[in-house]
PDB file of C-alpha atoms and ligand atoms in Angstrom:
ATOM      1  CA  MET U  10      57.524   3.235 -80.943  1.00 53.00           C
ATOM      2  CA  LYS U  11      58.462  -0.369 -80.025  1.00 63.00           C
ATOM      3  CA  HIS U  12      58.972  -1.293 -76.375  1.00 79.00           C
ATOM      4  CA  ALA U  13      60.575  -4.437 -74.993  1.00 91.00           C
ATOM      5  CA  TRP U  14      58.713  -6.087 -72.121  1.00 95.00           C
ATOM      6  CA  LYS U  15      60.300  -5.104 -68.831  1.00 92.00           C
ATOM      7  CA  SER U  16      59.509  -5.355 -65.168  1.00 93.00           C
ATOM      8  CA  MET U  17      59.125  -2.449 -62.808  1.00 94.00           C
ATOM      9  CA  THR U  18      62.421  -1.244 -61.336  1.00 93.00           C
ATOM     10  CA  LEU U  19      63.046  -1.334 -57.580  1.00 93.00           C
ATOM     11  CA  THR U  20      62.969   2.472 -57.493  1.00 96.00           C
ATOM     12  CA  GLU U  21      59.587   2.505 -59.230  1.00 96.00           C
ATOM     13  CA  ARG U  22      58.292  -0.155 -56.842  1.00 95.00           C
ATOM     14  CA  ASP U  23      59.419   1.870 -53.815  1.00 96.00           C
ATOM     15  CA  GLN U  24      57.776   4.970 -55.240  1.00 98.00           C
ATOM     16  CA  PHE U  25      54.556   3.087 -56.003  1.00 98.00           C
ATOM     17  CA  GLU U  26      54.489   1.601 -52.494  1.00 97.00           C
ATOM     18  CA  LYS U  27      54.984   5.073 -51.012  1.00 98.00           C
ATOM     19  CA  ASP U  28      52.718   7.195 -53.234  1.00 98.00           C
ATOM     20  CA  GLY U  29      50.192   4.636 -54.542  1.00 98.00           C
ATOM     21  CA  TYR U  30      50.706   5.711 -58.153  1.00 98.00           C
ATOM     22  CA  LEU U  31      53.239   6.223 -60.943  1.00 98.00           C
ATOM     23  CA  LEU U  32      52.883   8.550 -63.884  1.00 98.00           C
ATOM     24  CA  ILE U  33      54.443   7.220 -67.088  1.00 98.00           C
ATOM     25  CA  ARG U  34      54.973  10.169 -69.388  1.00 98.00           C
ATOM     26  CA  GLY U  35      54.795   9.659 -73.156  1.00 98.00           C
ATOM     27  CA  ALA U  36      53.894   5.963 -72.953  1.00 98.00           C
ATOM     28  CA  LEU U  37      51.914   6.202 -76.202  1.00 98.00           C
ATOM     29  CA  SER U  38      53.233   7.588 -79.477  1.00 98.00           C
ATOM     30  CA  GLN U  39      51.324  10.363 -81.266  1.00 98.00           C
ATOM     31  CA  GLU U  40      50.224   7.784 -83.828  1.00 98.00           C
ATOM     32  CA  GLU U  41      48.766   5.602 -81.080  1.00 98.00           C
ATOM     33  CA  VAL U  42      47.054   8.592 -79.451  1.00 98.00           C
ATOM     34  CA  ASP U  43      45.465   9.440 -82.819  1.00 98.00           C
ATOM     35  CA  PHE U  44      44.410   5.842 -83.446  1.00 98.00           C
ATOM     36  CA  TYR U  45      42.798   5.328 -80.026  1.00 98.00           C
ATOM     37  CA  THR U  46      41.201   8.789 -80.043  1.00 98.00           C
ATOM     38  CA  ALA U  47      39.569   8.167 -83.435  1.00 98.00           C
ATOM     39  CA  ALA U  48      38.208   4.835 -82.164  1.00 98.00           C
ATOM     40  CA  ILE U  49      36.779   6.416 -78.998  1.00 98.00           C
ATOM     41  CA  ASP U  50      35.291   9.270 -81.030  1.00 98.00           C
ATOM     42  CA  ARG U  51      33.445   6.720 -83.172  1.00 98.00           C
ATOM     43  CA  VAL U  52      32.078   5.011 -80.074  1.00 98.00           C
ATOM     44  CA  TYR U  53      31.035   8.374 -78.647  1.00 98.00           C
ATOM     45  CA  GLU U  54      29.070   9.154 -81.804  1.00 97.00           C
ATOM     46  CA  THR U  55      27.160   5.880 -81.756  1.00 97.00           C
ATOM     47  CA  ALA U  56      26.582   5.719 -77.985  1.00 96.00           C
ATOM     48  CA  ALA U  57      24.052   8.540 -77.828  1.00 95.00           C
ATOM     49  CA  ALA U  58      21.804   6.543 -75.491  1.00 96.00           C
ATOM     50  CA  GLU U  59      24.595   6.080 -72.954  1.00 96.00           C
ATOM     51  CA  ARG U  60      25.561   9.752 -72.783  1.00 97.00           C
ATOM     52  CA  SER U  61      24.561  11.900 -69.820  1.00 95.00           C
ATOM     53  CA  LYS U  62      22.432  14.992 -70.320  1.00 93.00           C
ATOM     54  CA  GLU U  63      25.638  17.079 -70.388  1.00 92.00           C
ATOM     55  CA  GLY U  64      26.961  14.842 -73.172  1.00 96.00           C
ATOM     56  CA  SER U  65      29.495  12.877 -71.110  1.00 97.00           C
ATOM     57  CA  LEU U  66      30.121   9.185 -71.672  1.00 98.00           C
ATOM     58  CA  HIS U  67      31.218   6.704 -68.992  1.00 98.00           C
ATOM     59  CA  LEU U  68      31.067   3.384 -70.815  1.00 98.00           C
ATOM     60  CA  LEU U  69      32.011   0.125 -69.089  1.00 98.00           C
ATOM     61  CA  SER U  70      33.570  -2.926 -70.815  1.00 98.00           C
ATOM     62  CA  ALA U  71      36.030  -0.837 -72.818  1.00 98.00           C
ATOM     63  CA  VAL U  72      37.296  -3.459 -75.291  1.00 98.00           C
ATOM     64  CA  ARG U  73      33.882  -5.025 -75.867  1.00 98.00           C
ATOM     65  CA  ASN U  74      32.559  -1.590 -76.812  1.00 98.00           C
ATOM     66  CA  CYS U  75      35.681  -0.391 -78.605  1.00 98.00           C
ATOM     67  CA  PRO U  76      37.720  -3.377 -79.872  1.00 98.00           C
ATOM     68  CA  GLU U  77      40.479  -1.086 -81.204  1.00 98.00           C
ATOM     69  CA  LEU U  78      41.552  -0.618 -77.568  1.00 98.00           C
ATOM     70  CA  VAL U  79      42.537  -4.284 -77.212  1.00 98.00           C
ATOM     71  CA  SER U  80      46.235  -3.429 -77.623  1.00 98.00           C
ATOM     72  CA  MET U  81      46.059  -1.214 -74.540  1.00 98.00           C
ATOM     73  CA  LEU U  82      45.502  -4.322 -72.396  1.00 98.00           C
ATOM     74  CA  ASP U  83      49.087  -5.564 -72.738  1.00 98.00           C
ATOM     75  CA  HIS U  84      50.707  -2.396 -74.033  1.00 98.00           C
ATOM     76  CA  PRO U  85      54.436  -3.059 -73.594  1.00 97.00           C
ATOM     77  CA  ALA U  86      55.192   0.482 -72.391  1.00 97.00           C
ATOM     78  CA  VAL U  87      53.103  -0.041 -69.254  1.00 98.00           C
ATOM     79  CA  PHE U  88      51.959  -3.659 -68.898  1.00 98.00           C
ATOM     80  CA  GLY U  89      55.152  -4.500 -66.970  1.00 97.00           C
ATOM     81  CA  TYR U  90      53.822  -2.455 -64.055  1.00 97.00           C
ATOM     82  CA  VAL U  91      50.751  -4.659 -63.902  1.00 98.00           C
ATOM     83  CA  TRP U  92      52.442  -8.060 -63.877  1.00 97.00           C
ATOM     84  CA  SER U  93      55.239  -6.817 -61.645  1.00 96.00           C
ATOM     85  CA  MET U  94      52.597  -6.074 -59.006  1.00 97.00           C
ATOM     86  CA  LEU U  95      50.029  -8.821 -59.606  1.00 97.00           C
ATOM     87  CA  GLY U  96      52.003 -11.604 -61.293  1.00 96.00           C
ATOM     88  CA  TRP U  97      50.715 -13.738 -64.153  1.00 96.00           C
ATOM     89  CA  ASN U  98      47.391 -14.966 -62.737  1.00 96.00           C
ATOM     90  CA  ALA U  99      45.646 -11.702 -63.590  1.00 97.00           C
ATOM     91  CA  HIS U 100      42.811 -10.379 -65.722  1.00 98.00           C
ATOM     92  CA  VAL U 101      40.926  -7.132 -66.329  1.00 98.00           C
ATOM     93  CA  TYR U 102      37.853  -7.031 -64.099  1.00 98.00           C
ATOM     94  CA  HIS U 103      36.625  -3.507 -64.747  1.00 98.00           C
ATOM     95  CA  SER U 104      37.285  -1.070 -67.564  1.00 98.00           C
ATOM     96  CA  HIS U 105      35.747   2.099 -68.886  1.00 98.00           C
ATOM     97  CA  ILE U 106      35.972   4.665 -71.625  1.00 98.00           C
ATOM     98  CA  ASP U 107      35.362   8.235 -70.487  1.00 98.00           C
ATOM     99  CA  VAL U 108      34.588  11.234 -72.662  1.00 98.00           C
ATOM    100  CA  HIS U 109      33.797  14.458 -70.822  1.00 98.00           C
ATOM    101  CA  PRO U 110      33.116  17.567 -72.887  1.00 97.00           C
ATOM    102  CA  ARG U 111      32.903  20.988 -71.312  1.00 97.00           C
ATOM    103  CA  ILE U 112      30.113  21.397 -68.764  1.00 95.00           C
ATOM    104  CA  THR U 113      28.245  24.602 -69.466  1.00 93.00           C
ATOM    105  CA  GLU U 114      26.193  24.890 -66.269  1.00 91.00           C
ATOM    106  CA  ARG U 115      27.757  24.500 -62.845  1.00 90.00           C
ATOM    107  CA  LYS U 116      26.850  21.079 -61.440  1.00 90.00           C
ATOM    108  CA  PRO U 117      25.535  20.589 -57.907  1.00 92.00           C
ATOM    109  CA  PHE U 118      28.153  19.394 -55.433  1.00 94.00           C
ATOM    110  CA  TRP U 119      28.825  15.658 -55.341  1.00 95.00           C
ATOM    111  CA  TRP U 120      31.467  13.906 -53.221  1.00 96.00           C
ATOM    112  CA  HIS U 121      33.071  11.582 -55.787  1.00 96.00           C
ATOM    113  CA  TRP U 122      35.936  10.383 -53.566  1.00 98.00           C
ATOM    114  CA  HIS U 123      36.292   6.602 -53.408  1.00 97.00           C
ATOM    115  CA  GLN U 124      38.584   3.604 -53.486  1.00 97.00           C
ATOM    116  CA  ASP U 125      37.945   1.075 -56.266  1.00 97.00           C
ATOM    117  CA  GLY U 126      36.468  -2.368 -55.744  1.00 96.00           C
ATOM    118  CA  GLY U 127      32.995  -1.622 -54.337  1.00 95.00           C
ATOM    119  CA  ARG U 128      32.230  -3.830 -51.374  1.00 96.00           C
ATOM    120  CA  GLN U 129      35.844  -4.950 -51.090  1.00 96.00           C
ATOM    121  CA  ASN U 130      36.056  -1.815 -48.993  1.00 96.00           C
ATOM    122  CA  ARG U 131      33.298  -2.966 -46.606  1.00 94.00           C
ATOM    123  CA  GLU U 132      33.742  -6.717 -46.535  1.00 96.00           C
ATOM    124  CA  ILE U 133      37.484  -7.061 -45.950  1.00 96.00           C
ATOM    125  CA  GLU U 134      38.364  -6.521 -42.319  1.00 94.00           C
ATOM    126  CA  THR U 135      42.099  -5.705 -42.403  1.00 97.00           C
ATOM    127  CA  ASP U 136      43.674  -2.296 -41.889  1.00 97.00           C
ATOM    128  CA  PRO U 137      45.059  -1.437 -44.346  1.00 97.00           C
ATOM    129  CA  ARG U 138      42.978  -3.490 -46.750  1.00 97.00           C
ATOM    130  CA  PRO U 139      44.970  -5.471 -49.333  1.00 97.00           C
ATOM    131  CA  ARG U 140      45.830  -3.957 -52.714  1.00 97.00           C
ATOM    132  CA  LEU U 141      43.979  -6.621 -54.789  1.00 98.00           C
ATOM    133  CA  SER U 142      43.916  -4.560 -57.961  1.00 98.00           C
ATOM    134  CA  VAL U 143      45.749  -1.890 -59.915  1.00 98.00           C
ATOM    135  CA  LYS U 144      44.573   0.360 -62.707  1.00 98.00           C
ATOM    136  CA  LEU U 145      46.008   1.897 -65.861  1.00 98.00           C
ATOM    137  CA  ALA U 146      44.559   5.165 -67.186  1.00 98.00           C
ATOM    138  CA  PHE U 147      45.499   5.972 -70.805  1.00 98.00           C
ATOM    139  CA  TRP U 148      45.127   9.728 -71.341  1.00 98.00           C
ATOM    140  CA  LEU U 149      44.242  10.815 -74.863  1.00 98.00           C
ATOM    141  CA  SER U 150      43.447  14.501 -74.448  1.00 98.00           C
ATOM    142  CA  ASP U 151      45.310  17.482 -73.034  1.00 98.00           C
ATOM    143  CA  VAL U 152      44.699  17.560 -69.291  1.00 98.00           C
ATOM    144  CA  SER U 153      47.946  19.387 -68.623  1.00 98.00           C
ATOM    145  CA  GLU U 154      46.258  22.144 -66.590  1.00 97.00           C
ATOM    146  CA  PRO U 155      43.954  21.786 -63.583  1.00 97.00           C
ATOM    147  CA  GLY U 156      40.257  22.387 -64.314  1.00 95.00           C
ATOM    148  CA  ARG U 157      40.001  20.070 -67.312  1.00 97.00           C
ATOM    149  CA  GLY U 158      38.188  17.248 -65.548  1.00 96.00           C
ATOM    150  CA  ASN U 159      41.449  16.003 -64.082  1.00 98.00           C
ATOM    151  CA  LEU U 160      41.579  12.900 -61.961  1.00 98.00           C
ATOM    152  CA  THR U 161      42.121  14.072 -58.378  1.00 98.00           C
ATOM    153  CA  ILE U 162      44.040  11.856 -55.957  1.00 98.00           C
ATOM    154  CA  VAL U 163      45.447  11.993 -52.458  1.00 98.00           C
ATOM    155  CA  PRO U 164      49.030  10.770 -52.908  1.00 98.00           C
ATOM    156  CA  GLY U 165      50.021   8.188 -50.310  1.00 98.00           C
ATOM    157  CA  SER U 166      46.408   7.567 -49.206  1.00 98.00           C
ATOM    158  CA  HIS U 167      46.268   3.941 -50.384  1.00 98.00           C
ATOM    159  CA  LYS U 168      46.988   2.498 -46.939  1.00 97.00           C
ATOM    160  CA  THR U 169      44.288   4.607 -45.281  1.00 97.00           C
ATOM    161  CA  ASN U 170      40.989   2.745 -44.957  1.00 97.00           C
ATOM    162  CA  TRP U 171      38.808   5.747 -44.332  1.00 94.00           C
ATOM    163  CA  LEU U 172      38.750   9.266 -45.710  1.00 94.00           C
ATOM    164  CA  PRO U 173      36.765  11.732 -43.566  1.00 93.00           C
ATOM    165  CA  GLY U 174      33.999  13.147 -45.746  1.00 95.00           C
ATOM    166  CA  PRO U 175      30.479  14.579 -45.693  1.00 96.00           C
ATOM    167  CA  PRO U 176      27.541  12.767 -44.037  1.00 95.00           C
ATOM    168  CA  LYS U 177      25.933  12.498 -47.500  1.00 96.00           C
ATOM    169  CA  ARG U 178      27.557  12.774 -50.909  1.00 96.00           C
ATOM    170  CA  ASP U 179      25.602  15.886 -51.862  1.00 96.00           C
ATOM    171  CA  VAL U 180      26.640  17.854 -48.765  1.00 97.00           C
ATOM    172  CA  GLU U 181      29.246  20.407 -49.693  1.00 95.00           C
ATOM    173  CA  TRP U 182      32.615  19.522 -48.179  1.00 96.00           C
ATOM    174  CA  PRO U 183      36.204  20.693 -48.637  1.00 95.00           C
ATOM    175  CA  GLN U 184      38.639  18.629 -50.717  1.00 95.00           C
ATOM    176  CA  PRO U 185      40.628  16.145 -48.613  1.00 97.00           C
ATOM    177  CA  PRO U 186      43.944  17.526 -47.309  1.00 96.00           C
ATOM    178  CA  GLY U 187      46.786  16.781 -49.723  1.00 97.00           C
ATOM    179  CA  ALA U 188      44.485  16.253 -52.754  1.00 98.00           C
ATOM    180  CA  ILE U 189      46.060  17.077 -56.119  1.00 98.00           C
ATOM    181  CA  GLN U 190      44.730  17.255 -59.657  1.00 98.00           C
ATOM    182  CA  VAL U 191      46.819  14.942 -61.855  1.00 98.00           C
ATOM    183  CA  THR U 192      48.041  16.886 -64.879  1.00 98.00           C
ATOM    184  CA  VAL U 193      48.712  14.800 -67.973  1.00 98.00           C
ATOM    185  CA  ASN U 194      49.404  15.120 -71.665  1.00 98.00           C
ATOM    186  CA  PRO U 195      47.940  12.952 -74.426  1.00 98.00           C
ATOM    187  CA  GLY U 196      49.891   9.673 -74.380  1.00 98.00           C
ATOM    188  CA  ASP U 197      50.660   9.708 -70.651  1.00 98.00           C
ATOM    189  CA  VAL U 198      49.559   6.733 -68.569  1.00 98.00           C
ATOM    190  CA  LEU U 199      48.746   6.754 -64.869  1.00 98.00           C
ATOM    191  CA  PHE U 200      49.301   3.494 -62.994  1.00 98.00           C
ATOM    192  CA  PHE U 201      47.559   3.444 -59.623  1.00 98.00           C
ATOM    193  CA  ASP U 202      46.722   1.273 -56.656  1.00 98.00           C
ATOM    194  CA  ARG U 203      42.934   0.769 -56.466  1.00 98.00           C
ATOM    195  CA  ARG U 204      43.035   1.879 -52.816  1.00 98.00           C
ATOM    196  CA  ILE U 205      44.331   5.365 -53.524  1.00 98.00           C
ATOM    197  CA  TRP U 206      41.513   7.793 -52.698  1.00 98.00           C
ATOM    198  CA  HIS U 207      40.497   9.360 -55.994  1.00 98.00           C
ATOM    199  CA  ALA U 208      37.713  11.284 -57.715  1.00 97.00           C
ATOM    200  CA  ARG U 209      36.927  12.671 -61.130  1.00 95.00           C
ATOM    201  CA  SER U 210      36.606  16.424 -61.216  1.00 95.00           C
ATOM    202  CA  ASP U 211      34.229  18.423 -63.389  1.00 95.00           C
ATOM    203  CA  ASN U 212      35.418  19.757 -66.717  1.00 96.00           C
ATOM    204  CA  TYR U 213      34.540  23.424 -67.256  1.00 95.00           C
ATOM    205  CA  SER U 214      37.324  23.898 -69.833  1.00 97.00           C
ATOM    206  CA  ASP U 215      37.117  23.949 -73.611  1.00 97.00           C
ATOM    207  CA  PHE U 216      39.050  20.657 -73.828  1.00 97.00           C
ATOM    208  CA  THR U 217      36.991  17.481 -74.113  1.00 98.00           C
ATOM    209  CA  ARG U 218      38.556  14.996 -71.727  1.00 98.00           C
ATOM    210  CA  LYS U 219      39.178  11.516 -73.226  1.00 98.00           C
ATOM    211  CA  VAL U 220      40.647   8.615 -71.276  1.00 98.00           C
ATOM    212  CA  ALA U 221      40.424   4.815 -71.046  1.00 98.00           C
ATOM    213  CA  PHE U 222      40.775   2.969 -67.708  1.00 98.00           C
ATOM    214  CA  PHE U 223      41.661  -0.711 -67.201  1.00 98.00           C
ATOM    215  CA  GLY U 224      41.488  -2.306 -63.741  1.00 98.00           C
ATOM    216  CA  TYR U 225      43.488  -5.523 -63.316  1.00 98.00           C
ATOM    217  CA  THR U 226      43.046  -8.049 -60.550  1.00 98.00           C
ATOM    218  CA  TYR U 227      43.715 -11.701 -59.731  1.00 98.00           C
ATOM    219  CA  ARG U 228      41.732 -14.214 -61.760  1.00 97.00           C
ATOM    220  CA  TRP U 229      40.169 -15.575 -58.570  1.00 96.00           C
ATOM    221  CA  ILE U 230      38.244 -12.304 -58.346  1.00 97.00           C
ATOM    222  CA  THR U 231      35.295 -12.171 -60.709  1.00 96.00           C
ATOM    223  CA  ILE U 232      35.026  -9.865 -63.717  1.00 97.00           C
ATOM    224  CA  ARG U 233      32.513  -7.026 -63.682  1.00 97.00           C
ATOM    225  CA  ASP U 234      32.872  -6.205 -67.412  1.00 97.00           C
ATOM    226  CA  GLU U 235      30.704  -7.993 -69.962  1.00 96.00           C
ATOM    227  CA  VAL U 236      32.934 -10.719 -71.382  1.00 95.00           C
ATOM    228  CA  ALA U 237      30.706 -13.768 -71.890  1.00 94.00           C
ATOM    229  CA  ASP U 238      30.123 -13.235 -75.613  1.00 95.00           C
ATOM    230  CA  LEU U 239      33.611 -12.040 -76.563  1.00 96.00           C
ATOM    231  CA  PRO U 240      34.565 -15.297 -78.337  1.00 94.00           C
ATOM    232  CA  GLN U 241      31.586 -14.728 -80.673  1.00 96.00           C
ATOM    233  CA  GLN U 242      32.786 -11.261 -81.701  1.00 96.00           C
ATOM    234  CA  PRO U 243      34.107 -10.994 -85.285  1.00 96.00           C
ATOM    235  CA  TRP U 244      37.457  -9.560 -84.082  1.00 96.00           C
ATOM    236  CA  TRP U 245      38.158 -12.266 -81.468  1.00 96.00           C
ATOM    237  CA  ASP U 246      40.435 -14.230 -83.853  1.00 95.00           C
ATOM    238  CA  THR U 247      42.856 -11.298 -83.938  1.00 95.00           C
ATOM    239  CA  VAL U 248      43.237 -11.223 -80.144  1.00 96.00           C
ATOM    240  CA  ASN U 249      46.489 -12.707 -78.830  1.00 96.00           C
ATOM    241  CA  PRO U 250      46.504 -15.355 -76.041  1.00 95.00           C
ATOM    242  CA  VAL U 251      47.609 -12.911 -73.316  1.00 96.00           C
ATOM    243  CA  GLN U 252      44.874 -10.466 -74.301  1.00 97.00           C
ATOM    244  CA  ARG U 253      42.376 -13.338 -74.243  1.00 96.00           C
ATOM    245  CA  GLN U 254      43.471 -14.203 -70.734  1.00 96.00           C
ATOM    246  CA  LEU U 255      43.120 -10.560 -69.697  1.00 98.00           C
ATOM    247  CA  LEU U 256      39.624 -10.520 -71.191  1.00 97.00           C
ATOM    248  CA  GLY U 257      38.614 -13.428 -68.971  1.00 95.00           C
ATOM    249  CA  HIS U 258      39.128 -16.296 -71.365  1.00 92.00           C
ATOM    250  CA  VAL U 259      40.251 -19.252 -69.229  1.00 84.00           C
ATOM    251  CA  GLY U 260      40.018 -22.976 -69.600  1.00 73.00           C
ATOM    252  CA  ASP U 261      40.955 -23.688 -73.204  1.00 72.00           C
ATOM    253  CA  GLY U 262      41.128 -27.405 -72.398  1.00 72.00           C
ATOM    254  CA  SER U 263      44.848 -27.424 -71.544  1.00 77.00           C
ATOM    255  CA  GLY U 264      44.309 -27.193 -67.779  1.00 81.00           C
ATOM    256  CA  ASP U 265      44.350 -23.424 -67.395  1.00 84.00           C
ATOM    257  CA  HIS U 266      41.919 -22.117 -64.805  1.00 87.00           C
ATOM    258  CA  ALA U 267      41.329 -19.037 -62.730  1.00 91.00           C
ATOM    259  CA  TRP U 268      43.119 -20.370 -59.651  1.00 91.00           C
ATOM    260  CA  GLY U 269      46.341 -20.730 -61.637  1.00 90.00           C
ATOM    261  CA  HIS U 270      47.208 -24.278 -60.557  1.00 90.00           C
ATOM    262  CA  TYR U 271      48.819 -25.052 -63.915  1.00 90.00           C
ATOM    263  CA  PRO U 272      51.002 -22.033 -64.718  1.00 92.00           C
ATOM    264  CA  GLU U 273      52.484 -23.508 -67.875  1.00 91.00           C
ATOM    265  CA  THR U 274      49.007 -23.464 -69.419  1.00 92.00           C
ATOM    266  CA  THR U 275      48.399 -19.794 -68.529  1.00 94.00           C
ATOM    267  CA  PRO U 276      49.282 -17.475 -71.443  1.00 95.00           C
ATOM    268  CA  LEU U 277      50.869 -14.685 -69.391  1.00 96.00           C
ATOM    269  CA  TYR U 278      53.007 -17.160 -67.462  1.00 95.00           C
ATOM    270  CA  GLY U 279      54.220 -18.648 -70.770  1.00 94.00           C
ATOM    271  CA  GLU U 280      54.983 -15.233 -72.206  1.00 95.00           C
ATOM    272  CA  LEU U 281      56.962 -14.131 -69.127  1.00 96.00           C
ATOM    273  CA  SER U 282      58.774 -17.444 -68.946  1.00 95.00           C
ATOM    274  CA  GLY U 283      59.688 -17.307 -72.654  1.00 95.00           C
ATOM    275  CA  ARG U 284      61.068 -13.799 -72.207  1.00 95.00           C
ATOM    276  CA  GLY U 285      63.078 -14.745 -69.084  1.00 94.00           C
ATOM    277  CA  LEU U 286      61.076 -12.354 -66.905  1.00 95.00           C
ATOM    278  CA  LEU U 287      59.940 -14.691 -64.126  1.00 94.00           C
ATOM    279  CA  ASP U 288      62.003 -12.978 -61.456  1.00 88.00           C
ATOM    280  CA  SER U 289      61.419 -15.120 -58.373  1.00 83.00           C
ATOM    281  CA  SER U 290      62.259 -12.236 -56.016  1.00 82.00           C
ATOM    282  CA  ILE U 291      58.761 -10.977 -56.918  1.00 83.00           C
ATOM    283  CA  PRO U 292      56.365 -13.173 -54.879  1.00 81.00           C
ATOM    284  CA  ALA U 293      53.521 -12.977 -57.410  1.00 85.00           C
ATOM    285  CA  LEU U 294      55.776 -14.359 -60.152  1.00 87.00           C
ATOM    286  CA  ILE U 295      56.656 -17.574 -58.326  1.00 83.00           C
ATOM    287  CA  PRO U 296      54.825 -20.495 -60.026  1.00 78.00           C
TER     288      PRO U 296
HETATM  289  O1  AKG D  11      37.330   9.499 -64.556  1.00 77.90           O
HETATM  290  C1  AKG D  11      38.058   9.738 -63.610  1.00 77.90           C
HETATM  291  O2  AKG D  11      38.906  10.625 -63.587  1.00 77.90           O
HETATM  292  C2  AKG D  11      37.927   8.919 -62.346  1.00 77.90           C
HETATM  293  C3  AKG D  11      37.776   7.499 -62.639  1.00 77.90           C
HETATM  294  C4  AKG D  11      37.505   6.719 -61.422  1.00 77.90           C
HETATM  295  O3  AKG D  11      36.932   7.162 -60.488  1.00 77.90           O
HETATM  296  C5  AKG D  11      37.959   5.363 -61.372  1.00 77.90           C
HETATM  297  O4  AKG D  11      38.718   4.969 -62.253  1.00 77.90           O
HETATM  298  O5  AKG D  11      37.596   4.653 -60.422  1.00 77.90           O
END
């Protein structure tokens, strides 16, 4: 399935501003689902040391650990949501591959609810805190029913700085009011605001849950993934300039740098400009 690059519509933007997420059904073709699943399965097999005792895998630096996922970074079916929100001075700061097989013994309670960004949620004083980053979740397995390790979210919670919860994470506590389990099919993509309160749920079903997450932010925020040695990887030559930017490659000698002072030297700016997509009604797209 070929997709033209396109920006988010005004209706989608309004919905995203209101709910804090958008679900893009059928973003990946079956062929793509099969390709990415096979790649993640191979990583799962070799990453025995990183698996939990229940056999789950939560592996950071998704592309470094599974280079076949590089085309997810700027996947045309969904990448438009990212640059429509953040503009062209963006990169991926945090990514992970998650494989969660069935849990056979009930796990002790743990309060997983959080907003993304770590200490951004302590050290920024505004209310609400700024968006700063957005995330894409590429679903590869059937999570179309609750109880399959679904991502749980509180729709519309992204402008709420604090979610009342237990005094300690292991103290049993009811789910937050309004929480829903996101139900998705293989090939669906969830686009969400990092501030939406969310949590992974436990998978007691027979379906192994497989998903890849990519968090995008402005290039003036540092990358948590391991990216330093990417240019030495054997596959780096096949990576396109926008993907290189997204993987933290800045400063190729042409003036490009993380503060974006020279847009014409920034690959994503050039790509959007060449495609006539620099809509100046979107503040983040103004050079
Ligand atoms: O694996 C999940 O469903 C939750 C992932 C998560 O918490 C996150 O992306 O920050």
